Amino acid sequence: MKILVLSGPNLNFLGKRETSIYGTKTLDQIGQELTVLGKELGAEVVNDQSNHEGALIDIIQDATKSGINGIVINPGAYGHTSIALRDALLDSTLPFVEIHLSNIHKRESFRHKTYLSDIASGVILGFGPESYMLGLRALVKILS
Ligand code: DQA
């Protein structure tokens, strides 16, 4: 089982970006923990990140060709704006879990809606870096 964990814009700055909201763990640390957890769960984890909408879409389009079985995605702000990201995920037909570190419903109203939530297998939010781990566990369950 091969799972893509994809992070969107500004998440490369985790650890130093708005730490009161997102915590002090870096994306690299989270990626390492995901790889270890993946091994425990019998899944190969591929971690990727981009700040660019088109690049994220390219990665999703290539996922099936690369043998990816499902995606855990933190779309960052593009979740609130990008119909193109939604279309790419729909077109991939891969199951995906949308995750957010913060509870977006406790924040500004423009963060309350995402273009992915209604087509995701499930949504996990508000648990900090643990949201990624819970997302991985959930996706492995779905795929097993
Ligand atoms: C986020 C929430 C988004 O609203 C924000 O733009 C992010 C991070 C989260 O993980 O909580 O970049 O996706």
XYZ file of N, CA, C and O and ligand atoms in Angstrom:
589
model
N 0.854 -1.192 0.000
C 0.000 0.000 0.000
C 0.899 1.256 0.000
O 1.799 1.374 0.808
N 0.619 2.136 -0.958
C 1.459 3.335 -1.082
C 0.582 4.577 -0.924
O -0.418 4.730 -1.633
N 0.942 5.423 0.034
C 0.109 6.589 0.350
C 0.899 7.879 0.181
O 2.020 8.014 0.689
N 0.294 8.804 -0.553
C 0.879 10.132 -0.723
C 0.356 11.049 0.377
O -0.861 11.138 0.587
N 1.274 11.688 1.103
C 0.871 12.721 2.066
C 1.304 14.064 1.471
O 2.501 14.337 1.342
N 0.318 14.839 1.060
C 0.589 16.046 0.291
C 0.210 17.294 1.095
O -0.911 17.393 1.601
N 1.135 18.223 1.175
C 0.890 19.469 1.917
C 0.991 20.662 0.974
O 1.853 20.709 0.096
N 0.108 21.617 1.201
C 0.022 22.772 0.321
C 0.825 23.971 0.802
O 1.770 23.833 1.585
N 0.441 25.167 0.364
C 1.245 26.365 0.541
C 1.486 26.750 1.997
O 0.603 26.602 2.840
N 2.700 27.216 2.230
C 3.158 27.745 3.531
C 3.392 26.664 4.579
O 3.918 26.953 5.658
N 3.041 25.436 4.268
C 3.236 24.377 5.266
C 4.709 23.976 5.354
O 5.118 23.358 6.337
N 5.518 24.374 4.368
C 6.971 24.181 4.478
C 7.561 25.047 5.599
O 8.676 24.801 6.038
N 6.796 26.036 6.072
C 7.272 26.894 7.158
C 6.767 26.439 8.529
O 6.925 27.154 9.522
N 6.155 25.274 8.581
C 5.699 24.764 9.883
C 6.876 24.723 10.851
O 7.985 24.371 10.463
N 6.615 25.045 12.092
C 7.690 25.066 13.082
C 8.097 26.483 13.401
O 8.550 26.782 14.505
N 7.935 27.385 12.404
C 8.250 28.803 12.686
C 7.091 29.710 12.298
O 7.091 30.892 12.573
N 6.077 29.137 11.630
C 4.941 29.931 11.147
C 3.801 29.882 12.157
O 3.326 28.790 12.500
N 3.355 31.043 12.641
C 2.199 31.123 13.546
C 2.152 29.923 14.509
O 1.194 29.158 14.524
N 3.210 29.822 15.313
C 3.361 28.627 16.153
C 2.230 28.484 17.186
O 1.950 27.368 17.624
N 1.584 29.609 17.535
C 0.481 29.485 18.506
C -0.691 28.729 17.887
O -1.507 28.127 18.596
N -0.775 28.736 16.564
C -1.859 28.008 15.891
C -1.380 26.622 15.430
O -2.067 25.623 15.605
N -0.180 26.588 14.842
C 0.239 25.358 14.160
C 1.279 24.526 14.920
O 1.612 23.421 14.486
N 1.805 25.074 16.043
C 2.766 24.304 16.819
C 4.192 24.484 16.311
O 4.448 25.234 15.365
N 5.118 23.778 16.934
C 6.547 23.994 16.658
C 7.191 22.848 15.877
O 8.384 22.887 15.584
N 6.422 21.842 15.540
C 6.993 20.743 14.753
C 7.170 21.176 13.307
O 6.296 21.840 12.744
N 8.279 20.786 12.710
C 8.489 21.122 11.298
C 7.814 20.064 10.423
O 7.509 18.950 10.873
N 7.641 20.423 9.152
C 7.024 19.467 8.222
C 7.929 18.246 8.025
O 7.446 17.129 7.861
N 9.246 18.474 8.086
C 10.190 17.345 7.970
C 10.004 16.362 9.122
O 9.997 15.146 8.924
N 9.862 16.914 10.344
C 9.649 16.037 11.515
C 8.344 15.258 11.353
O 8.292 14.054 11.611
N 7.305 15.957 10.929
C 6.011 15.280 10.729
C 6.166 14.183 9.671
O 5.677 13.060 9.845
N 6.883 14.515 8.602
C 7.093 13.534 7.523
C 7.807 12.284 8.033
O 7.450 11.155 7.673
N 8.825 12.495 8.881
C 9.562 11.338 9.426
C 8.638 10.476 10.288
O 8.661 9.244 10.208
N 7.815 11.146 11.102
C 6.888 10.386 11.959
C 5.866 9.622 11.115
O 5.475 8.506 11.445
N 5.446 10.242 10.010
C 4.477 9.568 9.129
C 5.100 8.331 8.488
O 4.443 7.293 8.346
N 6.377 8.451 8.116
C 7.064 7.312 7.491
C 7.134 6.141 8.477
O 6.862 4.988 8.113
N 7.469 6.466 9.733
C 7.561 5.421 10.768
C 6.187 4.800 11.015
O 6.036 3.571 11.040
N 5.178 5.662 11.168
C 3.819 5.146 11.406
C 3.354 4.302 10.221
O 2.737 3.244 10.401
N 3.659 4.779 9.017
C 3.290 4.026 7.819
C 3.852 2.614 7.870
O 3.151 1.640 7.591
N 5.136 2.497 8.250
C 5.776 1.171 8.326
C 5.014 0.280 9.303
O 4.741 -0.894 9.013
N 4.679 0.858 10.461
C 3.921 0.085 11.472
C 2.594 -0.413 10.901
O 2.116 -1.487 11.233
N 1.997 0.417 10.053
C 0.664 0.094 9.529
C 0.733 -0.668 8.204
O -0.297 -0.977 7.606
N 1.948 -0.904 7.737
C 2.107 -1.661 6.483
C 1.928 -0.812 5.243
O 1.528 -1.315 4.184
N 2.230 0.489 5.349
C 2.077 1.368 4.192
C 3.369 2.129 3.915
O 4.060 2.563 4.831
N 3.666 2.255 2.630
C 4.784 3.121 2.244
C 4.246 4.544 2.114
O 3.250 4.762 1.427
N 4.904 5.475 2.809
C 4.432 6.870 2.790
C 5.360 7.704 1.909
O 6.582 7.657 2.048
N 4.752 8.454 1.002
C 5.503 9.389 0.165
C 5.082 10.799 0.579
O 3.912 11.160 0.450
N 6.016 11.565 1.160
C 5.702 12.924 1.621
C 6.059 13.939 0.544
O 7.143 13.875 -0.031
N 5.160 14.866 0.271
C 5.448 15.897 -0.725
C 4.772 17.204 -0.308
O 3.777 17.182 0.433
N 5.311 18.305 -0.797
C 4.746 19.632 -0.466
C 5.026 20.571 -1.618
O 6.073 20.491 -2.269
N 4.087 21.468 -1.892
C 4.377 22.552 -2.829
C 3.610 23.802 -2.418
O 2.524 23.722 -1.838
N 4.202 24.951 -2.751
C 3.517 26.230 -2.538
C 2.700 26.634 -3.753
O 2.047 27.672 -3.742
N 2.751 25.806 -4.810
C 2.161 26.199 -6.088
C 0.968 25.326 -6.456
O 1.065 24.092 -6.457
N -0.125 25.969 -6.784
C -1.364 25.255 -7.094
C -1.154 24.254 -8.239
O -1.543 23.083 -8.144
N -0.547 24.733 -9.342
C -0.344 23.861 -10.502
C 0.557 22.672 -10.178
O 0.327 21.561 -10.665
N 1.571 22.915 -9.361
C 2.487 21.825 -8.995
C 1.755 20.764 -8.173
O 1.975 19.554 -8.347
N 0.860 21.212 -7.299
C 0.077 20.247 -6.496
C -0.791 19.398 -7.427
O -0.925 18.178 -7.243
N -1.350 20.051 -8.441
C -2.199 19.325 -9.389
C -1.361 18.321 -10.192
O -1.771 17.177 -10.392
N -0.164 18.743 -10.616
C 0.738 17.811 -11.331
C 1.030 16.582 -10.463
O 1.020 15.447 -10.943
N 1.295 16.817 -9.184
C 1.623 15.698 -8.275
C 0.421 14.753 -8.172
O 0.564 13.525 -8.222
N -0.783 15.321 -8.068
C -1.990 14.479 -7.962
C -2.210 13.711 -9.273
O -2.532 12.523 -9.272
N -1.999 14.395 -10.396
C -2.181 13.711 -11.691
C -1.192 12.556 -11.872
O -1.514 11.557 -12.492
N 0.014 12.714 -11.306
C 1.040 11.671 -11.454
C 0.868 10.541 -10.442
O 1.512 9.492 -10.563
N 0.021 10.762 -9.440
C -0.049 9.821 -8.319
C -0.430 8.408 -8.781
O 0.211 7.425 -8.381
N -1.447 8.310 -9.607
C -1.902 6.976 -10.030
C -0.790 6.259 -10.795
O -0.512 5.089 -10.545
N -0.130 7.005 -11.691
C 0.983 6.434 -12.468
C 2.089 5.931 -11.552
O 2.764 4.955 -11.851
N 2.282 6.606 -10.407
C 3.349 6.215 -9.479
C 2.903 5.133 -8.509
O 3.596 4.846 -7.536
N 1.740 4.578 -8.728
C 1.285 3.471 -7.888
C 0.725 3.881 -6.542
O 0.621 3.067 -5.618
N 0.355 5.162 -6.417
C -0.242 5.639 -5.159
C -1.674 5.095 -5.051
O -2.437 5.117 -6.020
N -2.024 4.615 -3.846
C -3.378 4.061 -3.634
C -4.344 5.033 -2.965
O -5.554 4.816 -2.969
N -3.805 6.077 -2.340
C -4.682 7.033 -1.666
C -3.860 8.228 -1.198
O -2.626 8.161 -1.146
N -4.570 9.308 -0.868
C -3.874 10.564 -0.537
C -4.384 11.125 0.794
O -5.592 11.166 1.037
N -3.434 11.533 1.640
C -3.759 12.378 2.790
C -3.331 13.780 2.382
O -2.171 13.987 2.028
N -4.270 14.722 2.382
C -3.913 16.059 1.903
C -4.250 17.148 2.917
O -5.352 17.178 3.456
N -3.237 17.978 3.191
C -3.500 19.248 3.872
C -3.364 20.312 2.783
O -2.244 20.693 2.416
N -4.477 20.786 2.257
C -4.408 21.705 1.119
C -3.999 23.121 1.502
O -3.826 23.963 0.621
N -3.850 23.386 2.820
C -3.566 24.754 3.243
C -4.653 25.685 2.720
O -5.813 25.283 2.560
N -4.273 26.907 2.409
C -5.264 27.898 1.981
C -5.923 27.533 0.651
O -7.048 27.969 0.377
N -5.248 26.723 -0.189
C -5.879 26.349 -1.463
C -7.164 25.543 -1.260
O -8.009 25.482 -2.138
N -7.290 24.926 -0.104
C -8.537 24.205 0.184
C -9.743 25.133 0.128
O -10.832 24.740 -0.264
N -9.510 26.405 0.495
C -10.619 27.365 0.547
C -10.862 28.046 -0.790
O -11.845 28.757 -0.948
N -9.930 27.862 -1.722
C -10.019 28.658 -2.965
C -9.988 27.843 -4.255
O -10.411 28.339 -5.286
N -9.451 26.632 -4.222
C -9.069 25.999 -5.489
C -10.049 24.942 -6.001
O -10.058 23.793 -5.549
N -10.824 25.334 -6.988
C -11.687 24.364 -7.672
C -10.807 23.431 -8.500
O -11.125 22.254 -8.690
N -9.659 23.950 -8.976
C -8.748 23.130 -9.782
C -8.202 21.947 -8.966
O -8.077 20.827 -9.479
N -7.914 22.196 -7.692
C -7.426 21.120 -6.814
C -8.538 20.079 -6.610
O -8.302 18.868 -6.656
N -9.744 20.564 -6.416
C -10.897 19.661 -6.284
C -11.039 18.798 -7.539
O -11.196 17.578 -7.458
N -10.965 19.442 -8.711
C -11.130 18.709 -9.968
C -10.046 17.638 -10.128
O -10.319 16.531 -10.581
N -8.812 17.989 -9.750
C -7.704 17.034 -9.880
C -7.936 15.820 -8.978
O -7.714 14.668 -9.382
N -8.405 16.073 -7.764
C -8.655 14.960 -6.829
C -9.812 14.108 -7.319
O -9.756 12.866 -7.283
N -10.861 14.764 -7.824
C -12.001 14.014 -8.365
C -11.551 13.136 -9.525
O -11.901 11.962 -9.617
N -10.755 13.735 -10.420
C -10.333 13.031 -11.619
C -9.418 11.851 -11.283
O -9.409 10.847 -11.995
N -8.655 11.981 -10.198
C -7.727 10.893 -9.844
C -8.491 9.640 -9.415
O -7.963 8.535 -9.481
N -9.714 9.830 -8.943
C -10.576 8.768 -8.372
C -9.930 8.071 -7.159
O -10.432 7.054 -6.696
N -8.833 8.608 -6.666
C -8.195 7.994 -5.480
C -8.942 8.434 -4.215
O -9.374 9.579 -4.112
N -9.089 7.524 -3.248
C -9.664 7.956 -1.970
C -8.708 8.932 -1.300
O -7.486 8.760 -1.375
N -9.261 9.968 -0.673
C -8.375 10.889 0.038
C -9.018 11.376 1.329
O -10.237 11.434 1.462
N -8.130 11.674 2.283
C -8.550 12.234 3.572
C -7.999 13.658 3.634
O -6.807 13.883 3.428
N -8.901 14.614 3.868
C -8.483 16.013 4.010
C -8.145 16.258 5.474
O -8.908 15.865 6.362
N -7.007 16.881 5.711
C -6.659 17.184 7.101
C -6.260 18.654 7.258
O -5.780 19.285 6.310
N -6.474 19.171 8.443
C -5.980 20.498 8.804
C -5.430 20.420 10.224
O -6.014 19.736 11.084
N -4.332 21.112 10.453
C -3.767 21.153 11.807
C -4.716 21.872 12.756
O -4.929 21.450 13.893
N -5.251 23.007 12.286
C -6.112 23.825 13.144
C -7.572 23.440 12.922
O -7.918 22.854 11.884
N -8.391 23.802 13.904
C -9.837 23.616 13.731
C -10.349 24.822 12.945
O -10.587 25.891 13.504
N -10.503 24.639 11.640
C -10.831 25.775 10.762
C -12.201 26.377 11.097
O -12.459 27.527 10.777
N -13.042 25.635 11.790
C -14.371 26.155 12.159
C -14.321 27.108 13.348
O -15.275 27.829 13.616
N -13.190 27.100 14.053
C -13.009 28.034 15.178
C -12.362 29.325 14.700
O -12.084 30.213 15.499
N -12.053 29.408 13.408
C -11.261 30.533 12.897
C -12.123 31.449 12.011
O -13.340 31.382 12.061
N -11.485 32.286 11.218
C -12.222 33.241 10.375
C -13.228 32.498 9.492
O -12.967 31.379 9.049
N -14.338 33.185 9.178
C -15.409 32.496 8.433
C -14.941 32.044 7.048
O -15.428 31.043 6.524
N -13.954 32.759 6.447
C -13.511 32.337 5.106
C -12.785 30.994 5.131
O -12.557 30.383 4.092
N -12.441 30.526 6.341
C -11.791 29.201 6.434
C -12.798 28.073 6.683
O -12.440 26.901 6.740
N -14.060 28.426 6.882
C -15.026 27.394 7.283
C -15.387 26.439 6.156
O -15.758 25.305 6.393
N -15.290 26.949 4.914
C -15.660 26.095 3.774
C -14.396 25.656 3.042
O -13.461 26.440 2.887
N -14.354 24.391 2.638
C -13.295 24.001 1.708
C -13.950 23.327 0.504
O -15.052 22.781 0.605
N -13.245 23.389 -0.617
C -13.740 22.775 -1.849
C -13.493 21.269 -1.880
O -13.819 20.611 -2.863
N -12.907 20.734 -0.815
C -12.560 19.310 -0.817
C -13.439 18.476 0.114
O -13.612 17.275 -0.099
N -13.976 19.117 1.164
C -14.601 18.345 2.248
C -15.718 17.419 1.766
O -15.837 16.288 2.244
N -16.532 17.893 0.821
C -17.691 17.084 0.416
C -17.329 15.948 -0.530
O -18.175 15.099 -0.818
N -16.090 15.922 -1.021
C -15.691 14.799 -1.882
C -14.621 13.933 -1.212
O -14.152 12.955 -1.784
N -14.204 14.330 0.006
C -13.194 13.545 0.741
C -13.837 12.295 1.347
O -15.037 12.284 1.628
N -13.010 11.252 1.553
C -13.509 10.082 2.292
C -13.830 10.495 3.717
O -14.753 9.977 4.345
N -13.054 11.447 4.240
C -13.280 11.963 5.580
C -12.404 13.174 5.803
O -11.482 13.439 5.024
N -12.702 13.903 6.863
C -11.963 15.137 7.164
C -11.532 15.092 8.635
O -12.326 14.732 9.508
N -10.265 15.448 8.876
C -9.749 15.478 10.257
C -9.142 16.851 10.493
O -8.329 17.315 9.686
N -9.553 17.503 11.575
C -8.999 18.838 11.801
C -8.934 19.173 13.274
O -9.706 18.661 14.085
N -7.926 20.005 13.599
C -7.856 20.573 14.938
C -6.923 19.864 15.895
O -6.833 20.252 17.059
N -6.202 18.854 15.440
C -5.353 18.090 16.354
C -3.862 18.398 16.187
O -3.022 17.619 16.599
N -3.559 19.532 15.552
C -2.152 19.866 15.328
C -1.518 18.817 14.424
O -2.213 18.188 13.608
N -0.202 18.583 14.585
C 0.479 17.590 13.736
C -0.168 16.199 13.802
O -0.088 15.413 12.859
N -0.844 15.922 14.921
C -1.515 14.625 15.074
C -2.606 14.436 14.002
O -2.953 13.297 13.665
N -3.116 15.535 13.445
C -4.115 15.414 12.373
C -3.552 14.594 11.205
O -4.269 13.812 10.573
N -2.246 14.800 10.900
C -1.626 14.029 9.809
C -1.635 12.532 10.150
O -1.916 11.688 9.302
N -1.271 12.211 11.414
C -1.176 10.801 11.833
C -2.566 10.144 11.783
O -2.727 9.024 11.312
N -3.564 10.895 12.292
C -4.931 10.356 12.290
C -5.421 10.160 10.862
O -6.110 9.177 10.553
N -5.038 11.089 9.991
C -5.421 10.977 8.584
C -4.819 9.738 7.948
O -5.491 9.013 7.198
N -3.555 9.474 8.274
C -2.889 8.293 7.719
C -3.563 7.017 8.226
O -3.856 6.097 7.448
N -3.827 6.985 9.532
C -4.497 5.796 10.104
C -5.848 5.555 9.425
O -6.211 4.430 9.082
N -6.599 6.648 9.242
C -7.931 6.524 8.647
C -7.840 6.013 7.210
O -8.608 5.135 6.795
N -6.873 6.543 6.468
C -6.766 6.134 5.060
C -6.335 4.670 4.938
O -6.851 3.932 4.088
N -5.409 4.247 5.806
C -4.985 2.842 5.782
C -6.203 1.938 6.047
O -6.387 0.914 5.393
N -7.024 2.336 6.995
C -8.264 1.574 7.304
C -9.141 1.473 6.064
O -9.650 0.399 5.711
N -9.334 2.598 5.405
C -10.190 2.633 4.209
C -9.644 1.712 3.137
O -10.388 1.006 2.451
N -8.314 1.702 2.987
C -7.702 0.949 1.891
C -7.546 -0.541 2.210
O -7.301 -1.344 1.319
N -7.675 -0.891 3.513
C -7.424 -2.297 3.893
C -8.653 -3.169 3.681
O -9.744 -2.736 3.843
C -4.502 24.874 7.461
C -5.709 25.814 7.624
C -5.795 26.791 6.462
O -6.900 27.669 6.649
C -4.524 27.626 6.364
O -4.584 28.472 5.245
C -3.303 26.782 6.341
C -3.218 25.664 7.269
C -4.320 23.974 8.695
O -3.609 22.978 8.575
O -4.859 24.254 9.760
O -2.357 27.047 5.624
O -4.720 24.046 6.342
